[in-house]
XYZ file of C-alpha atoms in Angstrom:
562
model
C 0.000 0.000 0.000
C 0.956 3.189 -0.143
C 2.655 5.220 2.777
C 0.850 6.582 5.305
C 0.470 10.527 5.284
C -1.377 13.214 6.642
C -3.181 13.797 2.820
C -3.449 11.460 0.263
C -1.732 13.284 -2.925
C -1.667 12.379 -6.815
C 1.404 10.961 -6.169
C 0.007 8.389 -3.556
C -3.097 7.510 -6.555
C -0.594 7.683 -9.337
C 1.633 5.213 -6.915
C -1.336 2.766 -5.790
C -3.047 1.875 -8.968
C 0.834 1.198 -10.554
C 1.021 -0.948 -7.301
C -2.492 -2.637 -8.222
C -1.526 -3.443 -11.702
C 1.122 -5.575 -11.026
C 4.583 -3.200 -10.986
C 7.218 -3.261 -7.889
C 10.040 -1.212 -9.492
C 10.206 1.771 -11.316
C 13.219 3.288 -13.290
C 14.479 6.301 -14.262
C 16.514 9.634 -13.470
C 16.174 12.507 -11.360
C 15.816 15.886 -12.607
C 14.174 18.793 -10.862
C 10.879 18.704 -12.274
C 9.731 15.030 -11.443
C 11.720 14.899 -7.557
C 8.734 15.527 -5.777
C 6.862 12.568 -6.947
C 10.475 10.330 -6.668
C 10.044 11.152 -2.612
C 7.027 9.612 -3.043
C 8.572 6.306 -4.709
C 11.412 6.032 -2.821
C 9.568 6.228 0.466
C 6.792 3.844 -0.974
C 6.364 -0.059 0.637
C 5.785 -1.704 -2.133
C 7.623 -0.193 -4.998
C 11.391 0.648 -5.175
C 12.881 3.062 -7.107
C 15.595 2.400 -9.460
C 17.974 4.830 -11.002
C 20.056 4.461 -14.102
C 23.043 6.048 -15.506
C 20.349 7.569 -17.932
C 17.111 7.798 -19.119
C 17.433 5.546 -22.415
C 18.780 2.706 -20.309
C 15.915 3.415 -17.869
C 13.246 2.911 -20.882
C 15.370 -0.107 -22.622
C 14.951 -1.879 -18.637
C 11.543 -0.821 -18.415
C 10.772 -2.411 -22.494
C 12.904 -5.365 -20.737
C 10.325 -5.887 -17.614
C 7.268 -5.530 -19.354
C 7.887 -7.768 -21.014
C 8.564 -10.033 -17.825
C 5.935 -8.526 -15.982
C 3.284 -7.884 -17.953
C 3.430 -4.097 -17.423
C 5.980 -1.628 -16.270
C 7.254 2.069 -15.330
C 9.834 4.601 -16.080
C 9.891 8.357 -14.761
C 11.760 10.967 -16.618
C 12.231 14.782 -16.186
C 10.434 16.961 -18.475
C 12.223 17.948 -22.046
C 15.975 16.712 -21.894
C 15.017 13.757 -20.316
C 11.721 12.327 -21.974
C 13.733 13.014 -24.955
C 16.237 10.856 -24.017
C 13.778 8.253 -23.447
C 11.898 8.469 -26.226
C 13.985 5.893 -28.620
C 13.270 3.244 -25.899
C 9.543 4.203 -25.380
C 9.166 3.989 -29.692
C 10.705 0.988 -29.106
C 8.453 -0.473 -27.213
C 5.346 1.111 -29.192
C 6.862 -1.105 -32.056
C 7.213 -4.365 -30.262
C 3.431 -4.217 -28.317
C 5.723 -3.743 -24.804
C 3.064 -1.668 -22.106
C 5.058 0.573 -20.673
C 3.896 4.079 -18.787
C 6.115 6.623 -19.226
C 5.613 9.315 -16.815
C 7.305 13.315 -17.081
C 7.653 15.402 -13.786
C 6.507 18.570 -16.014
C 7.002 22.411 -14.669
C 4.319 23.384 -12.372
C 1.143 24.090 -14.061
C 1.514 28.381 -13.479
C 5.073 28.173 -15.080
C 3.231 26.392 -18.310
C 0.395 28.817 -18.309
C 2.441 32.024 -18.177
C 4.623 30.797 -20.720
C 7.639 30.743 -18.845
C 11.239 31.203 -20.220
C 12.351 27.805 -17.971
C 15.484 25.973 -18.282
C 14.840 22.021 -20.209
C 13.031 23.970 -22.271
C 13.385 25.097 -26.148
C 12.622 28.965 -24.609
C 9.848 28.921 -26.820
C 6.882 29.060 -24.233
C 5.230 25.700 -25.848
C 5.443 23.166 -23.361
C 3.152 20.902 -24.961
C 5.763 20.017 -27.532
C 7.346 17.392 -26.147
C 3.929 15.905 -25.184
C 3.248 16.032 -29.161
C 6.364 14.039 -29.418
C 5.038 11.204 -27.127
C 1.876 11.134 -29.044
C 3.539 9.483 -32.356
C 4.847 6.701 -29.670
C 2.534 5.831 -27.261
C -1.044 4.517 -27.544
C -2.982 6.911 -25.140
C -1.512 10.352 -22.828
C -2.991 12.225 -19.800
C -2.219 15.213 -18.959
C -3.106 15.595 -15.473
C -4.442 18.685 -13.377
C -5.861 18.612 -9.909
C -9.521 18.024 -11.283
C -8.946 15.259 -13.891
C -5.836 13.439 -12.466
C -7.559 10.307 -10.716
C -9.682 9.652 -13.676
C -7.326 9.956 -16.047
C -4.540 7.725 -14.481
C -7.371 5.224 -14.295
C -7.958 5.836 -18.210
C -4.341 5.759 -19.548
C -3.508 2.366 -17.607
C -6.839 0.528 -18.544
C -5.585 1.281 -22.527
C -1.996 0.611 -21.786
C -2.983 -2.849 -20.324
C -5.359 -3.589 -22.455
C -3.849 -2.377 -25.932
C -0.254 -4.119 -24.744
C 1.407 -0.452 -25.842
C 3.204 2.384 -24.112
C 1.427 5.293 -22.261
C 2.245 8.589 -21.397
C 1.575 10.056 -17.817
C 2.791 14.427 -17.566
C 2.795 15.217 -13.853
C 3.244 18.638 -13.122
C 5.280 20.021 -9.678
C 2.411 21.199 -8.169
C -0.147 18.429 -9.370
C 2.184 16.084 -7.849
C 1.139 17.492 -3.978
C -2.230 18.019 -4.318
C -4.861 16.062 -2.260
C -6.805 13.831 -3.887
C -9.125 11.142 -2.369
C -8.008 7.639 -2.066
C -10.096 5.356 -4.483
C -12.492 2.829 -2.816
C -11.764 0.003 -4.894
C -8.966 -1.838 -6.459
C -7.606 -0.733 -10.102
C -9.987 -3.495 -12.284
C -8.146 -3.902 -15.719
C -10.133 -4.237 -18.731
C -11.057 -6.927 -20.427
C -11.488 -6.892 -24.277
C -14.719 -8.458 -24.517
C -15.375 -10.804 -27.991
C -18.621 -10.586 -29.926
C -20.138 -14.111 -29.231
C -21.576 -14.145 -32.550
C -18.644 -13.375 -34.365
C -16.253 -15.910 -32.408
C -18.693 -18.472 -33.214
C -18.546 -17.602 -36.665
C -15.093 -17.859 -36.561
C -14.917 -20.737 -34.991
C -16.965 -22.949 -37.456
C -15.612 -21.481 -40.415
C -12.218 -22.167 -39.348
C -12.610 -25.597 -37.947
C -14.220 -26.704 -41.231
C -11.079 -25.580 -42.973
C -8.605 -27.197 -40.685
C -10.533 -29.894 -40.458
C -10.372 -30.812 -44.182
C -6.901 -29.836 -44.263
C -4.452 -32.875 -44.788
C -0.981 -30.445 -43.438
C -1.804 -28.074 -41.039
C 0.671 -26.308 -38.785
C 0.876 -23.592 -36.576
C 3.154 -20.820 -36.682
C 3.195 -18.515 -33.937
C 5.320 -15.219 -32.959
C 5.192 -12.085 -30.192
C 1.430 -11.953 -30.074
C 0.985 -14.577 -27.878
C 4.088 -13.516 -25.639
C 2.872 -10.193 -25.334
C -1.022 -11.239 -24.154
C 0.885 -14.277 -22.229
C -1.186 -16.939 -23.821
C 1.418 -19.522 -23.640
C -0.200 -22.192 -22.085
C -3.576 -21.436 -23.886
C -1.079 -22.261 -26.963
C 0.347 -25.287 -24.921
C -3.365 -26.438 -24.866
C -4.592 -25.980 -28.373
C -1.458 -28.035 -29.622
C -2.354 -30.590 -27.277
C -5.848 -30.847 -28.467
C -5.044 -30.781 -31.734
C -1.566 -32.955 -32.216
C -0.519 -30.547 -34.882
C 3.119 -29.567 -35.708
C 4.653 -25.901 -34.668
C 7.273 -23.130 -35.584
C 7.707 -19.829 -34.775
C 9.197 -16.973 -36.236
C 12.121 -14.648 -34.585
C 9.826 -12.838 -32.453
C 8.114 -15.626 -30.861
C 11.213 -17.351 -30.156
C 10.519 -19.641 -26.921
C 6.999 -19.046 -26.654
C 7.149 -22.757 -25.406
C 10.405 -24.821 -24.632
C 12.053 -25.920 -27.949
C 12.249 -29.620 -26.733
C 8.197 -29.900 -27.207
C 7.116 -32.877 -29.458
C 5.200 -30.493 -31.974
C 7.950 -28.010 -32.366
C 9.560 -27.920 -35.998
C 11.897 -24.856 -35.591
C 11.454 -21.315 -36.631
C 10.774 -20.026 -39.535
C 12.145 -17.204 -41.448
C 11.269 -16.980 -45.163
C 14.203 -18.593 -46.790
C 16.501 -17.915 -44.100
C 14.783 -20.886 -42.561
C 15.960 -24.923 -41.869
C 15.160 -26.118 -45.329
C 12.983 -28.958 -43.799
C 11.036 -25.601 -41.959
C 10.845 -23.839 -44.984
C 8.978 -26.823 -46.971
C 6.427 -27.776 -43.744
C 5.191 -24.013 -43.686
C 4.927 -23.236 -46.962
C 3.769 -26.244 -48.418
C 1.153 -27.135 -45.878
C -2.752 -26.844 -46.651
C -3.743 -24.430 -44.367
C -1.317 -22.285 -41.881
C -2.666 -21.176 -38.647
C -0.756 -18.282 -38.013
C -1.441 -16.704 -33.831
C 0.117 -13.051 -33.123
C 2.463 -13.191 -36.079
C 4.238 -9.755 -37.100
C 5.238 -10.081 -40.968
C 8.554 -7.376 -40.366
C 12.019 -8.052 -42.233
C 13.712 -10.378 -39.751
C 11.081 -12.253 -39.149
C 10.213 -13.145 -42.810
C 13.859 -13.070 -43.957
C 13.946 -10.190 -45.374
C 9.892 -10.528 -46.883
C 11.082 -13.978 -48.434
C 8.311 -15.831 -46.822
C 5.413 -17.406 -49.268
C 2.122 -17.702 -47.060
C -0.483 -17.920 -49.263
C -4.106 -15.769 -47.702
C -5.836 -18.134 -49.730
C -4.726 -20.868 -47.069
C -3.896 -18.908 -43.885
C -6.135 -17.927 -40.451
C -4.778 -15.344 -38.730
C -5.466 -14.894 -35.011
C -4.516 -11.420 -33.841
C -4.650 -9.445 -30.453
C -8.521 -8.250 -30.967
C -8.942 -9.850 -34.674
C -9.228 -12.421 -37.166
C -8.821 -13.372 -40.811
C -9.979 -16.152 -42.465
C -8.422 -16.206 -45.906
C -9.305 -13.002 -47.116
C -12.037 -12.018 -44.652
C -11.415 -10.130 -41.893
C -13.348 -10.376 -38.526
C -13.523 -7.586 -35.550
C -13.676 -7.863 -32.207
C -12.637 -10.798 -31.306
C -9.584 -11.800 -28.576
C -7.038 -13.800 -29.583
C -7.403 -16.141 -26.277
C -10.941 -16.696 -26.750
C -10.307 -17.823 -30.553
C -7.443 -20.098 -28.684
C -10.007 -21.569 -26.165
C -12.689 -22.028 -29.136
C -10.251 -24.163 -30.932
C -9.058 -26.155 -28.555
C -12.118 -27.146 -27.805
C -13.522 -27.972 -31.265
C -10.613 -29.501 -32.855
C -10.046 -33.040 -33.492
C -6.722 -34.604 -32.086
C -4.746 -36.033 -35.127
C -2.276 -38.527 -34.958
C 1.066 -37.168 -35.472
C 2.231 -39.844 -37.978
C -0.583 -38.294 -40.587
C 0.519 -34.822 -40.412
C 4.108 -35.325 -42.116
C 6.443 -33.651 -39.581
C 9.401 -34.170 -37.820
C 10.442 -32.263 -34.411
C 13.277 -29.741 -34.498
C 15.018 -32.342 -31.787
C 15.348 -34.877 -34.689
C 16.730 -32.441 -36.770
C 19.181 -30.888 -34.604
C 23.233 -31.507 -35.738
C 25.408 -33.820 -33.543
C 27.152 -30.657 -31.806
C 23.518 -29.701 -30.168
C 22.840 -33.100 -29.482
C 25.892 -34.309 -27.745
C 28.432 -31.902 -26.228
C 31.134 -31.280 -27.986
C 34.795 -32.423 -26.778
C 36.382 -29.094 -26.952
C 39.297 -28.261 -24.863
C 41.564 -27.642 -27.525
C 43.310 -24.722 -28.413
C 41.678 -23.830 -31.574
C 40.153 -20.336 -31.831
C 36.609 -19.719 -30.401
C 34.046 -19.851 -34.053
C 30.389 -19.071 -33.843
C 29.668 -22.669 -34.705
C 31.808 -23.882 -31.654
C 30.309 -21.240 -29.381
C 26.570 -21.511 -29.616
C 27.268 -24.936 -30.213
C 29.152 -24.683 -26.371
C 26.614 -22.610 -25.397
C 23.322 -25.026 -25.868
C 24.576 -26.948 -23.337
C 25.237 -23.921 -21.088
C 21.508 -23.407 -21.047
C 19.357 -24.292 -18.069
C 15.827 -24.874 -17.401
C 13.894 -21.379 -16.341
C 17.011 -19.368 -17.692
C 16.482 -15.596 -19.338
C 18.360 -14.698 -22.412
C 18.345 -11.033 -23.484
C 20.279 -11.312 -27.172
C 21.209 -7.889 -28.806
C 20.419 -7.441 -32.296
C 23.038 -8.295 -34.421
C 25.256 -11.600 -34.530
C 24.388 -12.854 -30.788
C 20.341 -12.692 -31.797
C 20.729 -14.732 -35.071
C 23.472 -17.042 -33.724
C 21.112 -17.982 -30.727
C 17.984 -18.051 -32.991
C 19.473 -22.041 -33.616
C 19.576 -22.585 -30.068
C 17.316 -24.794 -28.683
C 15.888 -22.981 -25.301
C 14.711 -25.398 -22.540
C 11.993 -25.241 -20.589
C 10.795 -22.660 -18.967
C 12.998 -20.293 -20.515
C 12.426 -16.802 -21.688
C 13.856 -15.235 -24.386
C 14.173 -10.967 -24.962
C 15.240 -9.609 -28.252
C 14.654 -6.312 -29.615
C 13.619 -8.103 -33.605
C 11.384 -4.958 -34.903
C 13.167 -1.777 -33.479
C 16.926 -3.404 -33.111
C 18.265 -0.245 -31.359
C 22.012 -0.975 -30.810
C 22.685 -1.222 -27.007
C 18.911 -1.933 -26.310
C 19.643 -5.524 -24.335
C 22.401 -3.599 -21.768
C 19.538 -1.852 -20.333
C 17.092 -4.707 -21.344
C 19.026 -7.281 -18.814
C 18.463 -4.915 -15.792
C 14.689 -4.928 -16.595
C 14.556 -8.352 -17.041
C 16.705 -9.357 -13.923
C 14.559 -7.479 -11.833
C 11.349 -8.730 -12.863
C 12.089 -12.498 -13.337
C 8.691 -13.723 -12.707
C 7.744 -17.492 -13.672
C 5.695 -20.314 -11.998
C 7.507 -23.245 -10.235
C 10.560 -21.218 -9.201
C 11.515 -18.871 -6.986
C 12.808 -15.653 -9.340
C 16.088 -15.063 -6.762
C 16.624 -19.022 -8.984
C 16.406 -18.165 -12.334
C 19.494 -16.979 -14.245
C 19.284 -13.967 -16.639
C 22.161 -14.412 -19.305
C 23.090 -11.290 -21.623
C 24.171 -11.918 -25.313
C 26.047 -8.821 -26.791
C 28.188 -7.746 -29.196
C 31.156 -5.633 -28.701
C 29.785 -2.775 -30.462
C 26.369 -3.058 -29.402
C 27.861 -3.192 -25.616
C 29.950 0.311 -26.214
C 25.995 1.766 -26.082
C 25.538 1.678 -23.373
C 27.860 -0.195 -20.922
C 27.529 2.553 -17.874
C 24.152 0.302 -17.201
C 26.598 -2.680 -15.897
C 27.199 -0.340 -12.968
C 23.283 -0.299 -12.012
C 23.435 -4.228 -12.548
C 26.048 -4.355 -9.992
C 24.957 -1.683 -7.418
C 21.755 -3.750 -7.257
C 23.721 -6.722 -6.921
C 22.309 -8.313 -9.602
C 24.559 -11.501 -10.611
C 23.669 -11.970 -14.645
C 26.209 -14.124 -16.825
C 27.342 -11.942 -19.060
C 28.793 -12.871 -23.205
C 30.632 -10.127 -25.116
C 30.831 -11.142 -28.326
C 34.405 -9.587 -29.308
C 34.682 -9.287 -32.751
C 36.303 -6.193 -33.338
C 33.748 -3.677 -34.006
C 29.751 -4.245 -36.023
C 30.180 -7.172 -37.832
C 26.777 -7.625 -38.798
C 27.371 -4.033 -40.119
C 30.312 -5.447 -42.136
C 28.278 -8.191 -43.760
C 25.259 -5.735 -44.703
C 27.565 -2.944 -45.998
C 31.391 -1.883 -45.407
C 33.894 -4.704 -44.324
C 36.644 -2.548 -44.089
C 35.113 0.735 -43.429
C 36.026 2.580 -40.444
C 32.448 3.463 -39.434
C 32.508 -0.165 -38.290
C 35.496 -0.097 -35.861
C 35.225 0.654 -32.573
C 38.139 1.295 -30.105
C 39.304 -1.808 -28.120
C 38.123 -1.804 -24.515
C 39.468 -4.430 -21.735
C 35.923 -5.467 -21.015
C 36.489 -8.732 -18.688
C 37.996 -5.449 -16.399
C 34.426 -3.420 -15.819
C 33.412 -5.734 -13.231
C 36.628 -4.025 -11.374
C 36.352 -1.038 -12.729
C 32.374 -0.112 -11.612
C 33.702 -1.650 -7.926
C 30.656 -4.184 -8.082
C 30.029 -8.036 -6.906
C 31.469 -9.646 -10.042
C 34.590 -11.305 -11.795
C 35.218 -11.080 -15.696
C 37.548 -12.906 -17.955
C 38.753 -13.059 -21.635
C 38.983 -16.045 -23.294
C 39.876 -16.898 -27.115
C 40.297 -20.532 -27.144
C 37.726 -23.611 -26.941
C 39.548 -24.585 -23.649
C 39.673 -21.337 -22.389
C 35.537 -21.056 -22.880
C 34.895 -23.741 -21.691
C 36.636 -23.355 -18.419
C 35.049 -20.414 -18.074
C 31.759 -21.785 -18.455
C 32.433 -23.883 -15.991
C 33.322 -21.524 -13.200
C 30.021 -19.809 -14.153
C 28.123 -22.556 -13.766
C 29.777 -22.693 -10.114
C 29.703 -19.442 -8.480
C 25.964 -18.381 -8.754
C 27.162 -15.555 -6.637
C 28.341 -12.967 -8.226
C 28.440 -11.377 -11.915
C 29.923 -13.331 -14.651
C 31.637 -11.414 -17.205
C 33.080 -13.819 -20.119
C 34.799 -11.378 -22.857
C 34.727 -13.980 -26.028
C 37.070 -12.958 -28.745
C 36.172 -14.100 -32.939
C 37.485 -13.425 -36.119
C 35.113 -10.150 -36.779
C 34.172 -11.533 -40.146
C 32.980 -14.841 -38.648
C 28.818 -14.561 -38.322
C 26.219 -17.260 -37.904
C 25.182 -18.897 -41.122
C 21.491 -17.953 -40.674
C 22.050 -14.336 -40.918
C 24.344 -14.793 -44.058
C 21.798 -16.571 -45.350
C 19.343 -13.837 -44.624
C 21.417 -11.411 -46.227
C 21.787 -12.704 -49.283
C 18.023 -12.510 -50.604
């Protein structure tokens, strides 16, 4: 609940109903227009402040535990810093992350007499930067001392039930003022399907994948993001039919399931993938987003003609397109109306049968042969534990672990649409903190960060908020001399794609935190050091891996060239 005080201010509300919907931490930065409603967090029971080196790394960890937690926060100053939270909040806006973004604003005399303020363009418009936040967030409140309960009430309801950022403006003065308390609980919405239509749906559909002789499933970030997995777990039970999933959707379930084929991505995909998908009678497709890497590079062939999609709030069939309608109730529907097949009919074989002897058996290593991609995320399959969270940045470390068969229970975060370079730094400390799963305590679960030399010079100041919260992640810098998936897109040898060298087994030292780092550059070297990580759960793992910089995973060169 929220503290106890002689008045009950905006601050308290704003704090309560984020309390009610699920959040425990908030991030951001202080600046002198939002520190009267950080008092209020940091002297809240229930939710703890946490500060970053800056405000993008405070809205890449808040995209990072939404997508944990369901939901999440991030508080910014007004001007210089929602600005420099903005490329995270788009971010999320692009991959269906909720996430409220709230700006400690100038008091609400300042705005109206136009004053010259500092964080300001010394204009007099201080709605400009709120015009900014409209392009990247799904709903924004603007709250005075008459409207602000009602419309912190409205702006969560849509960012909870669209699955997209918010925006929250909190002036000074607002901040203080007395409110009352609400008498209930926050009640999220609930989208609510037309019966009529679902059980249109429903029939049509089943009569289609009943008849069909090859039907499969392919499913991506829709049903992460409304956290349908076991409703998906259930309709391929009912139904026996094979699965893949595209980049996005990447461990929606654990890649070890009977029904699982592999993902799919266009003609970047397994060949035996490739064929299943596109030559099966009818595709059911659930929360798939058709974007460049997930399609390699628009090379898939779905035909309409022989594809339902189930979306968030909609449906097609073919080429007709239904309204109103949620994508778990379509799930539930099915799964209750389709027939079981025998798996033997439906011409498949699981992505376990097709893996290569190095995923299957672990490799012998130890030798003193240079560290590949092949040997490493062959090494690092094995690595992998039940319940584990990988954050992979985009670039090499997202399609080299896009082979990787995840376990169960395992999450996976990658930043597939928006790819901002840096984004899974601030990503991990989101994720670490929010580490929610059934079955396991969170303090249990490991969060593992994938990252690229490059990607890591981003934003690397965030390790130091990792380690002052005593967070104890296993860390893998990719070092490969600069952007090497840059290189293979455009520029081998051109020196926008070096970087300057940094010792970065040292930060651990350097940022004076709970954690011990190490380079390694041989097979035997790795694979000590993935032993001693496997040993000392606690403290940080830092494990500097150095490659040839034009080595890169066969998938994404296989991407590339179509």
């Amino acid at each position: 609940m929220a503290r106890t005080m002689a008045k009950f201010t905006v601050s308290d509300y704003l704090l309560l109903r984020l309390e009610q919907i699920g959040i425990k931490h908030i991030f951001g930065v202080a600046g002198d227009y939002n520190m009267e409603f950080l008092d209020y967090i940091v002297n809240h029971n229930s939710i703890e402040l946490i500060p970053t080196c800056n405000e993008l790394n405070a809205s890449y960890a808040a995209d990072g535990y939404g997508r944990l937690n369901g939901i999440a926060a991030l508080v910014t100053t007004f001007g210089v810093g929602e600005l420099s939270a903005i490329n995270g909040v788009a971010g999320a806006y692009a991959e269906h992350v909720p996430v409220v973004a709230i700006t400690g604003a100038p008091a609400t005399k300042i705005q109206a007499l136009g004053s010259l303020v500092h964080h300001t363009l010394g204009t007099g418009d201080f709605s400009i930067f709120a015009r900014m936040y409209q392009q990247v967030t799904v709903a924004q409140a603007y709250l005075t001392n008459e409207n602000a309960a009602t419309e912190i009430d409205r702006v969560l309801g849509i960012c909870l039930l669209k699955k997209l950022p918010v925006y929250i403006s909190i002036p000074m003065d607002v901040a203080l003022n007395e409110v009352s308390a609400p008498s209930e609980n926050f009640i999220p919405p609930v989208f609510q399907s037309d019966g009529a239509t679902i059980a249109e749906i429903v029939d049509v559909s089943v009569n289609i994948l009943e008849k069909a002789s090859q039907p499969i499933i392919l499913a991506d970030i829709g049903v992460a993001r409304y956290h349908l997995h076991e409703q998906l777990r259930e309709l391929l039970t009912a139904t026996g039919y094979p699965y893949a999933t595209m980049n996005m959707g990447k461990g929606l379930l654990e890649e070890t399931h009977p029904q699982f084929i592999g993902i799919y991505n266009g003609a970047a995909s397994q060949e035996s993938v490739r064929k299943r998908i596109e030559q099966a009678d009818c595709v059911l497709t659930i929360g798939a987003l058709m974007t460049d890497f997930n399609t390699g590079k628009f090379s898939a062939k779905l035909d309409p003609s022989q594809t339902i999609e189930v979306h968030g709030h909609y449906v097609k069939v073919k080429h007709a397109l239904y309204n109103n309608v949620a994508m778990a109730d379509v799930l539930s529907a099915l799964s209750q109306r389709l027939q079981r097949r025998d798996p033997q009919t439906l011409n498949f074989k699981s992505a376990a049968e097709n893996l290569d002897a190095g995923f299957i058996m672990p490799m012998e290593g130890g030798s003193s042969a240079p560290i590949t991609q092949q040997y490493f995320w062959h090494r690092f399959a094995h690595f992998l534990q039940e319940d584990d969270i990988i954050v992979a940045e985009t670039g090499t470390c997202l399609f080299g672990v896009s082979i990787v068969p995840l376990p169960k229970g395992a999450t996976f975060v990658g930043q597939v649409l928006w790819g901002s370079i840096g984004y899974s730094v601030g990503s991990l400390l989101g994720c670490a903190l929010a580490k929610p799963t059934a079955g396991i305590a969170a303090s249990q679960r490991r969060s593992i960060l994938l990252v690229g030399d490059g990607s890591f010079q981003m934003t690397a100041q965030e390790l130091s908020t990792i380690l002052r919260y005593n967070l104890k992640p296993i860390i893998f810098l990719i070092n490969n001399d600069g952007y090497t998936i840059e290189r293979d897109i455009h520029g081998e040898r051109m020196p926008y794609n070096d970087i300057q060298p940094w010792n970065y087994h040292q930060l651990p030292k350097v940022f004076a935190g709970n954690g011990w780092g190490i380079k390694v550059s041989t097979e035997s070297q790795l694979d000590k050091a993935l032993q001693t990580a496997q040993q000392n759960r606690d403290q940080l793992a830092f494990i500097e891996v150095v490659m040839d910089k034009m080595d890169s995973p066969e998938v994404l060169l296989k991407m590339l060239q179509q």
